Amino acid sequence: MLYKYKKDYQKIAMGLLSFIAELKDISRLQSELKWYDAEDNRNLYLWKDDSNDFVGIVGIEENDDIVIVRHITVSPAVRNEGVSFKILDDLQNLYSEKKIMGNIETTNLITKWEMKNGSGK
């Protein structure tokens, strides 16, 4: 289940985002969190698994008809359990009227997710 980022989740969010190679540096990570906070159309969502642990995070930028997935990552402990697809499913439910798209880093995952679902909105 997705939970909208709030300051209480900062350490968890930073930990999850640090699994992304380009965000390993703490100053880069902090500036990325500030970037998401700077505009209302940018959001981070943390994802909890069935055992009620935060194990994933997705960063999005919302436009008129689309939601661009800028970052998505999951804890290495659950990486082979299809968590990314579950996150994208929940994101699609949250933004049901919009098409989910990726950026350069996330497009391959989005394409695989769309093929699994037999769609592309």
Short mmCIF file of C-alpha atoms in Angstrom, two decimals:
data_model
loop_
_atom_site.label_atom_id
_atom_site.label_comp_id
_atom_site.label_asym_id
_atom_site.label_seq_id
_atom_site.Cartn_x
_atom_site.Cartn_y
_atom_site.Cartn_z
CA MET A 1 0.00 0.00 0.00
CA LEU A 2 1.25 3.49 -0.87
CA TYR A 3 1.78 6.18 1.75
CA LYS A 4 2.42 9.76 0.74
CA TYR A 5 5.81 10.99 1.94
CA LYS A 6 5.89 13.25 4.94
CA LYS A 7 8.79 14.53 7.05
CA ASP A 8 8.25 11.75 9.63
CA TYR A 9 9.35 9.28 6.94
CA GLN A 10 12.51 11.15 5.93
CA LYS A 11 15.05 8.60 7.21
CA ILE A 12 13.11 5.71 5.69
CA ALA A 13 12.78 7.55 2.37
CA MET A 14 16.47 8.40 2.32
CA GLY A 15 17.38 4.81 3.08
CA LEU A 16 15.23 3.47 0.26
CA LEU A 17 16.32 6.14 -2.23
CA SER A 18 19.97 5.42 -1.43
CA PHE A 19 19.56 2.08 -3.25
CA ILE A 20 19.53 4.15 -6.46
CA ALA A 21 23.12 4.53 -7.66
CA GLU A 22 22.83 8.22 -8.55
CA LEU A 23 21.46 9.02 -5.07
CA LYS A 24 24.12 7.38 -2.90
CA ASP A 25 25.68 10.75 -1.97
CA ILE A 26 23.87 12.26 1.04
CA SER A 27 23.85 15.82 -0.35
CA ARG A 28 22.42 14.60 -3.66
CA LEU A 29 19.81 12.62 -1.76
CA GLN A 30 18.81 15.62 0.35
CA SER A 31 18.55 17.87 -2.71
CA GLU A 32 16.32 15.27 -4.39
CA LEU A 33 13.96 15.26 -1.39
CA LYS A 34 13.86 19.07 -1.54
CA TRP A 35 13.09 18.88 -5.27
CA TYR A 36 10.04 16.71 -4.58
CA ASP A 37 8.90 19.07 -1.81
CA ALA A 38 9.27 22.18 -3.98
CA GLU A 39 6.20 21.65 -6.19
CA ASP A 40 2.70 20.26 -5.58
CA ASN A 41 2.83 18.10 -8.72
CA ARG A 42 5.87 16.15 -7.46
CA ASN A 43 5.34 13.41 -4.89
CA LEU A 44 7.12 10.60 -3.17
CA TYR A 45 5.17 7.55 -2.01
CA LEU A 46 6.50 4.88 0.30
CA TRP A 47 5.14 1.37 -0.08
CA LYS A 48 4.40 -1.04 2.77
CA ASP A 49 4.33 -4.79 2.30
CA ASP A 50 2.01 -7.32 3.97
CA SER A 51 4.22 -7.41 7.07
CA ASN A 52 3.67 -3.65 7.47
CA ASP A 53 7.27 -2.69 6.63
CA PHE A 54 8.24 0.09 4.23
CA VAL A 55 10.11 -1.76 1.48
CA GLY A 56 9.72 0.48 -1.56
CA ILE A 57 9.50 4.05 -2.74
CA VAL A 58 8.34 5.74 -5.91
CA GLY A 59 8.88 9.35 -6.95
CA ILE A 60 6.49 10.85 -9.46
CA GLU A 61 5.82 14.03 -11.36
CA GLU A 62 2.19 14.60 -12.26
CA ASN A 63 1.10 16.46 -15.39
CA ASP A 64 -2.29 16.94 -17.06
CA ASP A 65 -2.82 13.43 -18.44
CA ILE A 66 0.27 11.55 -17.29
CA VAL A 67 2.23 10.55 -14.23
CA ILE A 68 5.96 10.27 -14.84
CA VAL A 69 7.75 7.78 -12.62
CA ARG A 70 11.09 9.46 -11.95
CA HIS A 71 12.39 7.05 -9.29
CA ILE A 72 11.32 3.63 -8.09
CA THR A 73 13.26 1.28 -5.88
CA VAL A 74 12.69 -1.48 -3.39
CA SER A 75 14.69 -2.99 -0.58
CA PRO A 76 17.16 -5.63 -1.83
CA ALA A 77 15.56 -8.16 0.53
CA VAL A 78 12.35 -8.16 -1.55
CA ARG A 79 13.66 -7.27 -4.99
CA ASN A 80 12.65 -10.57 -6.62
CA GLU A 81 9.11 -10.58 -5.29
CA GLY A 82 7.46 -8.34 -7.88
CA VAL A 83 7.21 -5.42 -5.49
CA SER A 84 7.88 -2.85 -8.21
CA PHE A 85 4.87 -4.09 -10.16
CA LYS A 86 2.72 -3.93 -7.01
CA ILE A 87 3.87 -0.35 -6.45
CA LEU A 88 2.96 0.53 -10.04
CA ASP A 89 -0.43 -1.20 -9.67
CA ASP A 90 -1.17 0.89 -6.59
CA LEU A 91 0.07 4.03 -8.34
CA GLN A 92 -2.26 3.33 -11.29
CA ASN A 93 -5.16 2.90 -8.86
CA LEU A 94 -4.29 6.22 -7.24
CA TYR A 95 -4.05 8.00 -10.59
CA SER A 96 -6.65 5.96 -12.46
CA GLU A 97 -7.43 8.67 -15.03
CA LYS A 98 -3.80 9.18 -16.01
CA LYS A 99 -1.25 7.23 -18.00
CA ILE A 100 1.79 6.01 -16.07
CA MET A 101 5.00 6.72 -17.97
CA GLY A 102 8.68 6.49 -17.21
CA ASN A 103 11.76 8.59 -17.69
CA ILE A 104 15.03 7.27 -19.12
CA GLU A 105 15.79 5.28 -15.95
CA THR A 106 12.30 3.83 -15.42
CA THR A 107 10.88 3.29 -18.90
CA ASN A 108 12.01 -0.36 -19.17
CA LEU A 109 10.29 -1.27 -15.91
CA ILE A 110 7.11 0.58 -16.92
CA THR A 111 7.08 -1.23 -20.28
CA LYS A 112 7.45 -4.64 -18.59
CA TRP A 113 4.66 -3.73 -16.15
CA GLU A 114 2.37 -2.67 -18.99
CA MET A 115 3.08 -5.91 -20.89
CA LYS A 116 2.33 -7.94 -17.73
CA ASN A 117 -0.99 -6.14 -17.39
CA GLY A 118 -1.69 -6.35 -21.10
CA SER A 119 -2.22 -2.63 -21.29
CA GLY A 120 -0.94 0.80 -21.59
CA LYS A 121 -3.62 3.27 -20.72
#
